[in-house]
Short mmCIF file of C-alpha atoms in Angstrom, two decimals:
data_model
loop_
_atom_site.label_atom_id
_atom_site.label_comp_id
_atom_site.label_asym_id
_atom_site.label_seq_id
_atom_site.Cartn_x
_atom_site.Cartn_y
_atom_site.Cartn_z
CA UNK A 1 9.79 1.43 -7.13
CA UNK A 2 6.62 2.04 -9.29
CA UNK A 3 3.01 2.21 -7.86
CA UNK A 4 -0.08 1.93 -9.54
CA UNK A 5 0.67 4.18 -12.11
CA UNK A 6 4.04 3.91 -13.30
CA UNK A 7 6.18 6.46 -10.65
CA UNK A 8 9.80 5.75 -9.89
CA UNK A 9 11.13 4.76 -6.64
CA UNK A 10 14.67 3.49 -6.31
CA UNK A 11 16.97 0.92 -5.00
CA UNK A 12 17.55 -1.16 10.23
CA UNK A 13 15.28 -2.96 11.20
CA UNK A 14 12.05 -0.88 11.34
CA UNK A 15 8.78 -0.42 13.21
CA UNK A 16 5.49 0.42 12.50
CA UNK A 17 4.99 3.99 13.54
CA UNK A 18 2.48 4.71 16.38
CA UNK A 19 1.88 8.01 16.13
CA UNK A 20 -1.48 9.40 15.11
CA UNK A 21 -1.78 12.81 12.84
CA UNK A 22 -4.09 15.34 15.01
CA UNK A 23 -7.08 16.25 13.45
CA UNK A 24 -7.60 13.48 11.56
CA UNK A 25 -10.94 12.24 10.38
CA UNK A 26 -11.70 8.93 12.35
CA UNK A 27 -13.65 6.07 9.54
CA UNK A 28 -16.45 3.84 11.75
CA UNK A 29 -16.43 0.39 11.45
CA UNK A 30 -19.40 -1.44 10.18
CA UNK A 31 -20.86 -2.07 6.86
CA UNK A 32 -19.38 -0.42 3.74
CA UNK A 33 -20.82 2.51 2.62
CA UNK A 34 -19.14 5.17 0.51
CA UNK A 35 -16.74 8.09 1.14
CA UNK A 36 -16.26 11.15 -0.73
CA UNK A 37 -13.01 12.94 -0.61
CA UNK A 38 -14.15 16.60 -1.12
CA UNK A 39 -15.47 15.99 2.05
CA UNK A 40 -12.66 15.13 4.20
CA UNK A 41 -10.02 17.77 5.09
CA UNK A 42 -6.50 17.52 5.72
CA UNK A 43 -5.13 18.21 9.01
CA UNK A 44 -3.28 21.63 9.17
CA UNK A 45 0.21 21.04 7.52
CA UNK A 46 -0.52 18.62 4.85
CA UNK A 47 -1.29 18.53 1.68
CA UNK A 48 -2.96 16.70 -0.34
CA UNK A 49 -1.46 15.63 -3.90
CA UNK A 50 2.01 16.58 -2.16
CA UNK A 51 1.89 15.14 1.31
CA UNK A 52 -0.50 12.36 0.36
CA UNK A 53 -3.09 11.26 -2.58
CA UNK A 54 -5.32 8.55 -2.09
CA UNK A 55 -7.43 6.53 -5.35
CA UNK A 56 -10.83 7.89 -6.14
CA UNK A 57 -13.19 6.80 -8.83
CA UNK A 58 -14.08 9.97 -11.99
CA UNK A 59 -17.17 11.02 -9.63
CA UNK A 60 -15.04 11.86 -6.35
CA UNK A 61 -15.58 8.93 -4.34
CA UNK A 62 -12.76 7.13 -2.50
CA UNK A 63 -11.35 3.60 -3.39
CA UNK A 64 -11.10 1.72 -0.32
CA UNK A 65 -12.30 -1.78 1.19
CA UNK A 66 -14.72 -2.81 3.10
CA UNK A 67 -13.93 -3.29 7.09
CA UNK A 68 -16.30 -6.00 8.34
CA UNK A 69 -14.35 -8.75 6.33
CA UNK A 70 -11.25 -10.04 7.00
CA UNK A 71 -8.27 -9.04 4.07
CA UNK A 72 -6.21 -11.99 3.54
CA UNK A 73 -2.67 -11.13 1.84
CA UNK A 74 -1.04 -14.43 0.19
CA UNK A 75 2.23 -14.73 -1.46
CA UNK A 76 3.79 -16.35 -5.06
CA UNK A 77 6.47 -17.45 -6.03
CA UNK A 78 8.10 -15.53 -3.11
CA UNK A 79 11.62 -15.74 -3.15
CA UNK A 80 13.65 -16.92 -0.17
CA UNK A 81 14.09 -14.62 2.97
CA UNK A 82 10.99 -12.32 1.56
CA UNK A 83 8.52 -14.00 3.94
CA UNK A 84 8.74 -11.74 7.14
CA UNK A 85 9.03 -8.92 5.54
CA UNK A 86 5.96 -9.28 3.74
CA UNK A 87 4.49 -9.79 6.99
CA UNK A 88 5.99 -7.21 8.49
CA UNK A 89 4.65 -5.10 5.67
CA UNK A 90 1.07 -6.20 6.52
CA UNK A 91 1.33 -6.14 10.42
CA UNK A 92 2.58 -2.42 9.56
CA UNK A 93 -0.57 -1.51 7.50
CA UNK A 94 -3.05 -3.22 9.46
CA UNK A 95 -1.74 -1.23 12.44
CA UNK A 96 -1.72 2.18 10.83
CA UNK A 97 -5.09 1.88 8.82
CA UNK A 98 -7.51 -0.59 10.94
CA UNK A 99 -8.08 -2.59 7.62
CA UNK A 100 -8.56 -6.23 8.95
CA UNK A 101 -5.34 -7.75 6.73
CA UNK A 102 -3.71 -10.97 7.56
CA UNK A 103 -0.85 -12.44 6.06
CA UNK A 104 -1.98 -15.73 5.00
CA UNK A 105 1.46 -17.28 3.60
CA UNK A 106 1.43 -18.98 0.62
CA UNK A 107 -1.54 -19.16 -1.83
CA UNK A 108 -2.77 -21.42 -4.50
CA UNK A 109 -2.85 -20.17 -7.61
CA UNK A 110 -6.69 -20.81 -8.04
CA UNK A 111 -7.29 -18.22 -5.33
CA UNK A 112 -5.25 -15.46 -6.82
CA UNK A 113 -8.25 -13.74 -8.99
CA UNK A 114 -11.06 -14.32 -6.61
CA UNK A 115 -12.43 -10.97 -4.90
CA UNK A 116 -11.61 -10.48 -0.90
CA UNK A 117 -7.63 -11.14 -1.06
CA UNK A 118 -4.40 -9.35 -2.11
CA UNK A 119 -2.21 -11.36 -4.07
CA UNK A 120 1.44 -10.35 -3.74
CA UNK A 121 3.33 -11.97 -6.92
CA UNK A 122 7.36 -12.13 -6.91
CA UNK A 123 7.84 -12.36 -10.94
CA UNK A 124 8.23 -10.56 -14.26
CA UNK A 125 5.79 -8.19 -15.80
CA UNK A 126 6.16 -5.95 -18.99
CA UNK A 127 6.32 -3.00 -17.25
CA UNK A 128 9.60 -3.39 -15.75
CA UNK A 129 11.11 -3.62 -19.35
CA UNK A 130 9.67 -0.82 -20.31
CA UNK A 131 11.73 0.88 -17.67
CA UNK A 132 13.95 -1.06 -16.00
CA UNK A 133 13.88 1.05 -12.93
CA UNK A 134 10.66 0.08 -11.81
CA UNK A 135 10.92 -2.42 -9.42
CA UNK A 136 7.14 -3.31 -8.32
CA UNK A 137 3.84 -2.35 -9.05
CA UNK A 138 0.57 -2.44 -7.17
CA UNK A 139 -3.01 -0.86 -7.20
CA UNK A 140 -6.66 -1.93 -6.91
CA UNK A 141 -10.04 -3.11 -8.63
CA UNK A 142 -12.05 -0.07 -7.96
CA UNK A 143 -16.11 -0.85 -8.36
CA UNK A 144 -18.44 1.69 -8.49
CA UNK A 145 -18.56 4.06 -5.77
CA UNK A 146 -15.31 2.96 -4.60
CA UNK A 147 -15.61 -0.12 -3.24
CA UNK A 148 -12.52 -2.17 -3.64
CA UNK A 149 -12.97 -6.14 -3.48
CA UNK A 150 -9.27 -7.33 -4.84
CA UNK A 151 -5.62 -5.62 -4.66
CA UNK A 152 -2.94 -7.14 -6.45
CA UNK A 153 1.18 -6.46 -6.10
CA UNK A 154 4.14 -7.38 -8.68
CA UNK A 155 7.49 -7.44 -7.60
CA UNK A 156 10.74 -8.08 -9.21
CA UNK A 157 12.78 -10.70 -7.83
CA UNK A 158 15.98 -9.55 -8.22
CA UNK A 159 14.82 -6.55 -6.08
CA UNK A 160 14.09 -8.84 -2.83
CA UNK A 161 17.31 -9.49 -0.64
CA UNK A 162 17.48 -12.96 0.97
CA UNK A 163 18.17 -11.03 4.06
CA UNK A 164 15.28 -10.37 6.04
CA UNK A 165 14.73 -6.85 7.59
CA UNK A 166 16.60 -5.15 4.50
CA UNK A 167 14.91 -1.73 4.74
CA UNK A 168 15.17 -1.87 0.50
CA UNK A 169 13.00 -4.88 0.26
CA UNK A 170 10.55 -3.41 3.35
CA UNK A 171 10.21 0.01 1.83
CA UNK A 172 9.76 -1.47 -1.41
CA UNK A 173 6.81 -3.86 -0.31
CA UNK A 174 5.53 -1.76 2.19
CA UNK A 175 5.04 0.92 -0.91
CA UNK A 176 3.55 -1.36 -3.48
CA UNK A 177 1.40 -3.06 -0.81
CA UNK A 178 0.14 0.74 0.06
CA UNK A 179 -0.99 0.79 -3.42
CA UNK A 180 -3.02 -2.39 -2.91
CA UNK A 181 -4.83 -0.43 -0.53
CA UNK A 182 -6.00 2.57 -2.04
CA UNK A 183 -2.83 4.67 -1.32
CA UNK A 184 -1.12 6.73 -4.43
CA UNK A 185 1.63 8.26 -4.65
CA UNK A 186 2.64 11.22 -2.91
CA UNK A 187 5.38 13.90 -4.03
CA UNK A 188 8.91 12.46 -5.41
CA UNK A 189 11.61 12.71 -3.18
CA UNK A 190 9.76 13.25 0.29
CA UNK A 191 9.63 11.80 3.48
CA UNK A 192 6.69 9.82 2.85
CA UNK A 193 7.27 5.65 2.15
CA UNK A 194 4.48 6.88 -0.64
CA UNK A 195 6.86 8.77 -1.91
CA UNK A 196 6.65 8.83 -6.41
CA UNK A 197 10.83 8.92 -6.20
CA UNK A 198 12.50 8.11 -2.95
CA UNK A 199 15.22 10.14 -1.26
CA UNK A 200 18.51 9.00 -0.28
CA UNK A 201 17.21 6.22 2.41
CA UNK A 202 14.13 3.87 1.65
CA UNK A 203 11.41 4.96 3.66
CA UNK A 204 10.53 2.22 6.19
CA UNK A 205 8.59 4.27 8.87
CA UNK A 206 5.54 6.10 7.88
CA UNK A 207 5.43 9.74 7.77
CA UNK A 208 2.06 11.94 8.80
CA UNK A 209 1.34 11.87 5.04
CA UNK A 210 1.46 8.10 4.95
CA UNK A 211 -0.65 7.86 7.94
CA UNK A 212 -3.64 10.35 6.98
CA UNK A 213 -3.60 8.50 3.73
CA UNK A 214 -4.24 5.62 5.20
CA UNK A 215 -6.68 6.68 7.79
CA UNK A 216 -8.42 8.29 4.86
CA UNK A 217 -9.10 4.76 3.11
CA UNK A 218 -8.78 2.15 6.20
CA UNK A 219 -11.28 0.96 9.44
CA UNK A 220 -9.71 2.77 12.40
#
């Protein structure tokens, strides 16, 4: 699996985990204003760049949308049996983060590249033969001060099973669609579903490293 910047991550049903890291920093809802990350800490045990790493723009501030607005997610080209777990994917973030995403099914192509939405897009890109072992990508369009306006997600087909609740195809989404938030990559080969290389088992329940992360760039 590749995020935003080119990492690897490799080919149960699962829920979305409910668990809250203590000491976390709690966002306000409201209009957007701008976060810097030098100024929120890490609860004791975590790390960041190992545990966790979140987008920021060259002058320290955070990537992450706004939370007054409704986040529609739409799908193309989506294979069959992909569906639900793209909505499971969203339902997952949306619970963890407080960002107001919606899956919205199916989208029309001229409302791919308008700002407010995340387009999820089942198809080829360049990238993936470059190295055939990445298997999506995702990331954001940062303005400045961090706002983010449009998120955007490539997978490859062939990496979707027609069987919904494959925990491949979930971690695999739920990973790239991460990106589309704000989230980067944390250290290869943890626990985290933001993991740069996976371990042995897809990740399809977020760890505490996931969760900050996302509490770090969501509405909650």
């Amino acid at each position: 699996m590749s995020g935003g910047d080119g990492g690897l991550f490799r080919p149960t049903h699962a829920d979305a985990a409910n668990s809250t890291v203590p000491g976390t920093a709690v966002p306000h809802r409201g209009e957007w204003s701008p976060r810097r990350a030098a100024d929120i800490q890490p609860p004791a045990g975590l790390i960041a760049g190992g545990d966790y790493a979140v987008e920021a723009t060259e002058d320290g501030y955070l990537a992450h949308w706004p939370c007054e607005h409704e986040i529609p997610v739409r799908s193309y080209d989506a294979p069959p049996g992909s569906e639900s777990d793209l909505a499971w994917a969203v339902e997952t973030l949306a619970f963890a983060s407080g960002l107001p995403l919606r899956y919205a099914g199916p989208g029309a192509e001229g409302e791919r590249e308008g700002d407010g939405p995340i387009s999820v897009t089942y198809r080829d890109h360049p990238m993936f033969h470059t190295d055939p072992e990445i298997a999506g990508l995702g990331g954001v369009t940062v303005w400045p001060r961090g706002l983010v306006l449009r998120g955007s997600v490539t997978l490859r087909p062939d990496q979707i099973s027609p069987v919904p609740g494959d925990a491949w195809t979930r971690s695999l989404t739920l990973h790239e669609l991460m990106h589309a938030v704000g989230v980067d990559h944390a250290v290869a080969h943890g626990p985290e579903v933001m993991a740069e290389r996976p371990g042995p088992h897809p990740p399809t329940i977020l760890g505490y490293g996931d969760q900050f992360a996302l509490r770090l760039v969501g509405c909650l």
